[in-house]
Coordinates of C-alpha atoms in Angstrom, one line a residue:
M1305 CA 70.5 184.2 82.6
T1306 CA 68.1 184.0 79.6
E1307 CA 69.4 182.9 76.2
F1308 CA 70.1 185.7 73.6
C1309 CA 70.4 184.5 70.0
I1310 CA 72.1 186.1 67.0
S1311 CA 68.8 187.3 65.5
D1312 CA 68.3 189.4 68.6
F1313 CA 71.7 191.0 68.0
S1314 CA 70.8 191.7 64.4
V1315 CA 67.7 193.6 65.4
L1316 CA 69.6 195.6 68.0
F1317 CA 72.3 196.4 65.4
S1318 CA 69.8 197.5 62.7
Q1319 CA 68.1 199.8 65.2
N1320 CA 71.4 201.5 65.9
I1321 CA 72.9 201.5 62.4
N1322 CA 71.8 205.1 61.6
H1323 CA 72.7 206.4 65.1
Q1324 CA 76.0 206.5 67.0
P1325 CA 78.3 203.5 66.7
L1326 CA 77.4 200.6 68.9
S1327 CA 79.9 199.9 71.7
I1328 CA 80.5 196.3 72.8
N1329 CA 79.4 197.3 76.3
D1330 CA 76.1 198.3 74.9
L1331 CA 75.4 194.7 74.2
P1332 CA 73.1 192.9 76.6
P1333 CA 74.9 190.9 79.4
E1334 CA 73.3 187.7 77.9
L1335 CA 75.1 188.2 74.6
L1336 CA 78.4 189.1 76.2
S1337 CA 78.3 186.0 78.4
T1338 CA 77.7 183.9 75.2
I1339 CA 80.7 185.6 73.6
F1340 CA 82.9 185.1 76.6
Q1341 CA 82.2 181.3 76.5
F1342 CA 84.4 181.2 73.4
V1343 CA 87.4 182.9 75.0
R1344 CA 89.8 180.1 75.9
P1345 CA 91.7 179.2 78.0
L1346 CA 90.3 180.2 81.4
D1347 CA 93.3 182.2 82.5
M1348 CA 92.9 184.4 79.3
L1349 CA 89.3 184.9 80.2
L1350 CA 90.2 186.0 83.7
I1351 CA 92.7 188.5 82.3
A1352 CA 89.9 189.8 80.0
S1353 CA 87.8 190.3 83.1
C1354 CA 90.3 193.0 84.3
T1355 CA 89.3 195.2 81.3
C1356 CA 86.3 196.8 83.0
R1357 CA 84.0 196.3 85.9
F1358 CA 81.1 195.4 83.7
W1359 CA 83.0 192.5 82.2
R1360 CA 84.3 191.4 85.5
K1361 CA 80.7 191.3 86.9
I1362 CA 79.7 189.0 84.1
I1363 CA 82.8 186.7 84.2
Y1364 CA 83.2 186.4 87.9
N1365 CA 79.9 184.7 88.3
E1366 CA 79.9 181.2 89.7
W1367 CA 77.0 180.1 87.4
F1368 CA 78.8 181.4 84.3
L1369 CA 82.2 180.0 85.2
N1370 CA 80.8 176.6 86.0
K1371 CA 79.0 176.5 82.7
Y1372 CA 82.2 177.7 81.0
S1373 CA 84.2 174.8 82.6
T1374 CA 81.5 172.1 82.1
G1375 CA 83.3 168.8 81.9
G1376 CA 85.9 169.8 84.5
I1377 CA 89.5 170.9 83.6
S1378 CA 90.0 171.6 80.0
K1379 CA 91.1 168.4 78.2
N1380 CA 93.5 170.4 76.0
Q1381 CA 96.7 168.4 75.7
L1382 CA 95.4 165.6 77.9
I1383 CA 97.4 162.5 76.7
G1384 CA 96.6 159.9 79.4
W1385 CA 93.8 159.4 81.8
W1386 CA 93.1 156.3 83.9
R1387 CA 89.9 156.1 85.9
F1388 CA 90.0 152.4 86.6
D1389 CA 86.2 152.2 86.4
D1390 CA 86.1 148.9 84.6
I1391 CA 87.8 145.9 86.2
K1392 CA 87.6 144.0 82.9
N1393 CA 89.4 146.9 81.2
I1394 CA 91.5 148.2 84.1
G1395 CA 94.2 149.8 82.0
F1396 CA 91.9 151.7 79.6
D1397 CA 93.1 155.2 78.8
S1398 CA 90.1 157.6 78.6
S1399 CA 92.1 160.4 76.9
G1400 CA 91.8 158.6 73.6
V1401 CA 95.6 158.5 72.9
L1402 CA 96.3 154.9 74.1
G1403 CA 92.8 153.5 74.6
D1404 CA 92.9 149.8 75.5
R1405 CA 96.6 149.4 74.5
Y1406 CA 98.1 148.1 77.7
H1407 CA 99.4 144.9 79.3
V1408 CA 98.5 143.7 82.8
F1409 CA 100.8 141.7 85.0
G1410 CA 99.6 140.0 88.1
R1411 CA 96.1 140.8 89.3
P1412 CA 95.5 144.4 90.0
T1413 CA 91.9 145.0 91.3
T1414 CA 89.5 147.9 91.7
E1415 CA 87.5 149.2 94.5
D1416 CA 85.3 152.1 95.4
C1417 CA 86.8 155.3 96.6
F1418 CA 85.9 159.0 97.1
L1419 CA 86.7 159.6 93.4
G1420 CA 84.6 156.8 92.1
K1421 CA 87.0 153.9 91.5
C1422 CA 90.6 153.2 92.2
A1423 CA 93.1 150.5 91.2
V1424 CA 94.6 148.4 94.0
F1425 CA 98.2 147.1 93.6
D1426 CA 99.6 144.4 95.8
G1427 CA 103.3 144.7 95.0
R1428 CA 103.1 142.0 92.4
S1429 CA 100.7 143.6 90.0
F1430 CA 101.5 146.2 87.3
I1431 CA 100.1 147.8 84.2
D1432 CA 102.5 148.5 81.3
L1433 CA 101.6 151.0 78.5
P1434 CA 103.8 151.3 75.4
V1435 CA 104.2 154.9 74.4
N1436 CA 107.4 154.9 72.4
D1437 CA 105.6 155.3 69.1
K1438 CA 103.1 157.9 70.4
S1439 CA 104.3 161.4 69.4
E1440 CA 102.2 163.0 72.2
Y1441 CA 104.5 161.4 74.7
Q1442 CA 107.8 162.4 73.0
T1443 CA 107.8 165.7 74.9
D1444 CA 109.9 167.5 77.5
T1445 CA 107.0 169.6 78.8
Y1446 CA 104.3 167.7 80.8
S1447 CA 102.3 167.4 84.0
V1448 CA 101.2 164.3 85.9
S1449 CA 98.3 164.4 88.3
I1450 CA 97.6 161.4 90.5
W1451 CA 96.0 160.4 93.8
F1452 CA 97.7 157.6 95.7
W1453 CA 97.4 155.7 99.0
A1454 CA 100.1 153.5 100.4
D1455 CA 99.6 150.3 102.4
P1456 CA 101.7 150.1 105.6
S1457 CA 103.6 147.1 104.1
A1458 CA 105.0 149.5 101.6
W1459 CA 107.5 150.7 104.3
S1460 CA 109.1 147.3 104.5
R1461 CA 112.7 147.5 103.1
D1462 CA 113.3 145.2 100.2
Q1463 CA 117.0 145.0 99.6
R1464 CA 116.4 144.9 95.9
E1465 CA 114.3 148.0 95.9
G1466 CA 116.2 150.1 98.3
G1467 CA 113.2 151.6 99.9
W1468 CA 111.6 153.0 96.7
R1469 CA 107.9 152.6 95.8
T1470 CA 106.7 153.9 92.4
A1471 CA 103.1 154.8 91.6
I1472 CA 103.8 155.8 88.0
G1473 CA 107.1 155.5 86.2
S1474 CA 109.0 155.5 82.9
W1475 CA 112.4 155.0 84.3
N1476 CA 114.7 152.7 82.4
D1477 CA 117.9 154.2 83.9
L1478 CA 120.0 151.2 82.8
S1479 CA 119.1 151.7 79.1
L1480 CA 121.6 153.3 76.7
N1481 CA 118.7 154.8 74.8
N1482 CA 117.8 157.5 77.2
H1483 CA 114.4 156.4 78.4
A1484 CA 114.3 157.7 82.0
W1485 CA 111.4 160.2 81.7
L1486 CA 109.5 160.0 85.0
H1487 CA 109.7 158.4 88.4
L1488 CA 107.0 159.4 90.8
G1489 CA 106.3 157.8 94.2
F1490 CA 108.0 157.8 97.5
H1491 CA 111.0 156.6 99.4
V1492 CA 110.6 155.3 103.0
D1493 CA 113.3 157.8 104.1
M1494 CA 112.8 160.7 101.7
N1495 CA 108.9 160.9 101.4
I1496 CA 107.0 161.7 98.2
H1497 CA 109.6 162.0 95.5
S1498 CA 109.8 162.7 91.7
Q1499 CA 112.7 162.4 89.3
V1500 CA 113.5 163.2 85.7
M1501 CA 116.7 162.5 83.7
I1502 CA 118.7 164.8 81.4
S1503 CA 121.6 164.0 79.1
T1504 CA 123.3 160.9 77.8
A1505 CA 125.4 161.1 80.9
H1506 CA 122.3 160.2 82.9
Y1507 CA 122.0 163.1 85.3
A1508 CA 118.9 162.8 87.5
F1509 CA 117.1 165.8 89.0
S1510 CA 114.9 165.2 92.0
C1511 CA 112.1 167.0 94.0
Q1512 CA 110.9 165.7 97.3
D1513 CA 108.4 166.6 100.0
R1514 CA 109.8 167.4 103.5
E1515 CA 106.7 166.2 105.3
Q1516 CA 106.6 162.6 106.4
M1517 CA 104.3 160.5 104.3
K1518 CA 101.8 158.3 106.2
P1519 CA 100.1 155.1 105.3
H1520 CA 96.3 154.8 104.9
R1521 CA 96.0 158.4 103.7
W1522 CA 95.1 159.7 100.2
Y1523 CA 97.6 162.2 98.7
H1524 CA 97.0 164.3 95.6
V1525 CA 100.4 164.7 93.8
V1526 CA 101.3 166.7 90.7
V1527 CA 104.6 167.0 89.0
R1528 CA 105.2 169.7 86.4
V1529 CA 108.2 169.3 84.1
N1530 CA 110.0 171.0 81.3
R1531 CA 113.6 171.0 80.2
N1532 CA 114.5 173.8 82.5
R1533 CA 112.4 173.2 85.6
Q1534 CA 110.7 170.5 87.7
E1535 CA 108.1 171.2 90.4
L1536 CA 106.4 168.8 92.9
W1537 CA 103.0 169.7 94.3
V1538 CA 101.4 167.8 97.2
D1539 CA 97.8 168.4 98.3
G1540 CA 97.5 171.6 96.4
Q1541 CA 100.8 173.2 97.5
Q1542 CA 104.1 173.4 95.7
V1543 CA 106.5 171.6 98.1
S1544 CA 109.7 171.4 96.0
N1545 CA 111.3 172.6 92.7
V1546 CA 114.6 172.4 91.0
D1547 CA 116.3 174.5 88.4
M1548 CA 117.6 172.1 85.8
T1549 CA 119.5 174.6 83.7
R1550 CA 122.4 174.1 86.1
A1551 CA 124.2 170.8 85.8
H1552 CA 125.7 170.9 89.3
L1553 CA 122.2 170.6 90.8
R1554 CA 121.8 167.1 89.4
R1555 CA 121.8 163.9 91.4
E1556 CA 124.1 161.6 89.5
V1557 CA 122.8 158.0 89.6
R1558 CA 124.8 156.2 87.0
A1559 CA 128.4 157.3 87.1
S1560 CA 129.5 154.6 84.6
Y1561 CA 127.5 156.5 81.9
R1562 CA 129.4 159.7 82.5
E1563 CA 130.7 161.3 79.3
N1564 CA 133.4 163.9 79.0
W1565 CA 131.5 166.8 77.6
D1566 CA 132.0 170.5 78.3
A1567 CA 129.7 171.6 81.1
S1568 CA 129.3 174.9 79.3
Q1569 CA 127.3 173.0 76.7
W1570 CA 124.8 171.8 79.3
H1571 CA 122.0 173.8 77.7
E1572 CA 122.3 171.5 74.6
Q1573 CA 121.7 168.3 76.7
K1574 CA 118.1 167.0 76.3
I1575 CA 115.7 165.5 78.7
H1576 CA 115.1 161.8 78.3
L1577 CA 111.9 160.6 76.5
P1578 CA 109.6 157.7 77.4
D1579 CA 109.6 154.2 75.9
L1580 CA 107.2 152.4 78.3
L1581 CA 104.9 153.9 80.9
C1582 CA 104.2 151.8 84.0
L1583 CA 101.4 152.1 86.5
G1584 CA 102.4 150.5 89.8
S1585 CA 106.1 150.2 89.1
K1586 CA 109.3 151.9 87.9
N1587 CA 110.0 150.3 84.6
S1588 CA 109.7 147.2 82.4
E1589 CA 111.5 145.1 85.0
H1590 CA 108.8 146.1 87.5
H1591 CA 111.2 147.5 90.0
N1592 CA 110.0 149.5 93.1
P1593 CA 106.4 148.0 93.0
W1594 CA 103.5 149.9 94.4
K1595 CA 101.6 148.6 97.4
G1596 CA 98.4 150.5 97.8
K1597 CA 95.9 152.3 95.6
I1598 CA 96.0 154.7 92.7
A1599 CA 93.1 156.9 91.4
D1600 CA 92.4 159.4 88.7
A1601 CA 95.9 159.3 87.1
S1602 CA 96.3 161.8 84.2
I1603 CA 99.1 163.1 82.0
W1604 CA 99.1 166.4 80.2
R1605 CA 101.3 167.8 77.5
R1606 CA 101.2 171.1 79.2
W1607 CA 101.6 172.5 82.7
L1608 CA 98.5 172.3 84.8
K1609 CA 97.7 175.8 86.2
P1610 CA 98.1 176.3 89.9
F1611 CA 94.3 177.0 90.3
E1612 CA 93.6 173.8 88.5
I1613 CA 95.8 171.9 90.9
R1614 CA 94.4 173.5 93.9
A1615 CA 90.8 173.0 92.7
L1616 CA 91.5 169.3 92.2
H1617 CA 92.7 168.8 95.7
Q1618 CA 90.3 171.0 97.5
Q1619 CA 87.2 169.6 95.8
H1620 CA 88.4 166.0 96.0
V1621 CA 87.0 165.1 92.6
S1622 CA 88.2 163.6 89.3
I1623 CA 89.5 165.9 86.5
D1624 CA 86.1 165.8 84.7
K1625 CA 84.0 166.8 87.7
V1626 CA 86.0 169.8 89.2
K1627 CA 84.0 173.0 89.2
L1628 CA 86.5 175.7 88.4
G1629 CA 83.9 178.4 88.7
S1630 CA 83.1 177.6 92.3
F1631 CA 86.8 177.5 93.1
V1632 CA 87.7 180.8 91.4
C1633 CA 84.7 182.7 92.9
N1634 CA 85.2 181.3 96.4
K1635 CA 88.9 182.4 96.2

């Protein structure tokens, strides 16, 4: 498509000002495509494409949509992004929220992978990221996207860990301050698994994949959470969800914290909020250490769209390199 500037539109408008009113569909396709570049987000643009066949022809164009989504998935509400592309600054957050505010324990390393770089954890290495004073993280609506790979040694049962391995967590379930926000990884018996906690009574809600997880294989995992619902996506497919508006669907993990409150008031109980975010472990005590690799981990203060999740998995690229236009047009 050739460029069409505002001066061209002014000429076109002046030529028609004394004639019949100018319809928006009388505008050249080049100008309409420029206008459509400002319609955000993508799902709203796709809805607009249903208005007429002319608009749909312009919008459902692979070149146009890839230009529209230059830079990959929209960074709107991105609050954490770890690319692990610098071993000297391995915990750097490229979203701009945390930056280089992190603490490294042990010696996590980096190596090349299909996404560029990944972090390698040996079960004794962790990255802690304090988020308690970041308002962006004090939310009950979020998505986490992560690629991970487990070493065969991760299936060994450590009596202290009970078979759990955590890729990314913020799960201080022994705390009285309600800081069990996220627990994402796998269990040697229950496969890929995510958890969130609601209420001062410490009621945990879980999602898990039914398929047996295997070592030496990359998995793309997304969890979408809000106060009422949790979803687990594995390799582009939703594999589990739980309705968290009903207290009886909980998995109660700390009975000693049970409080005598009326179950009819469950809707008033709040989801826990994070204090410390951990890469490669569950919490500040570094329980459930990860043994394997982690790549392109990101956290969003919104729900990733299903087509964003599927595009990430199918194209096997990082969040800044996905071509949503190619994905949408090919589907």
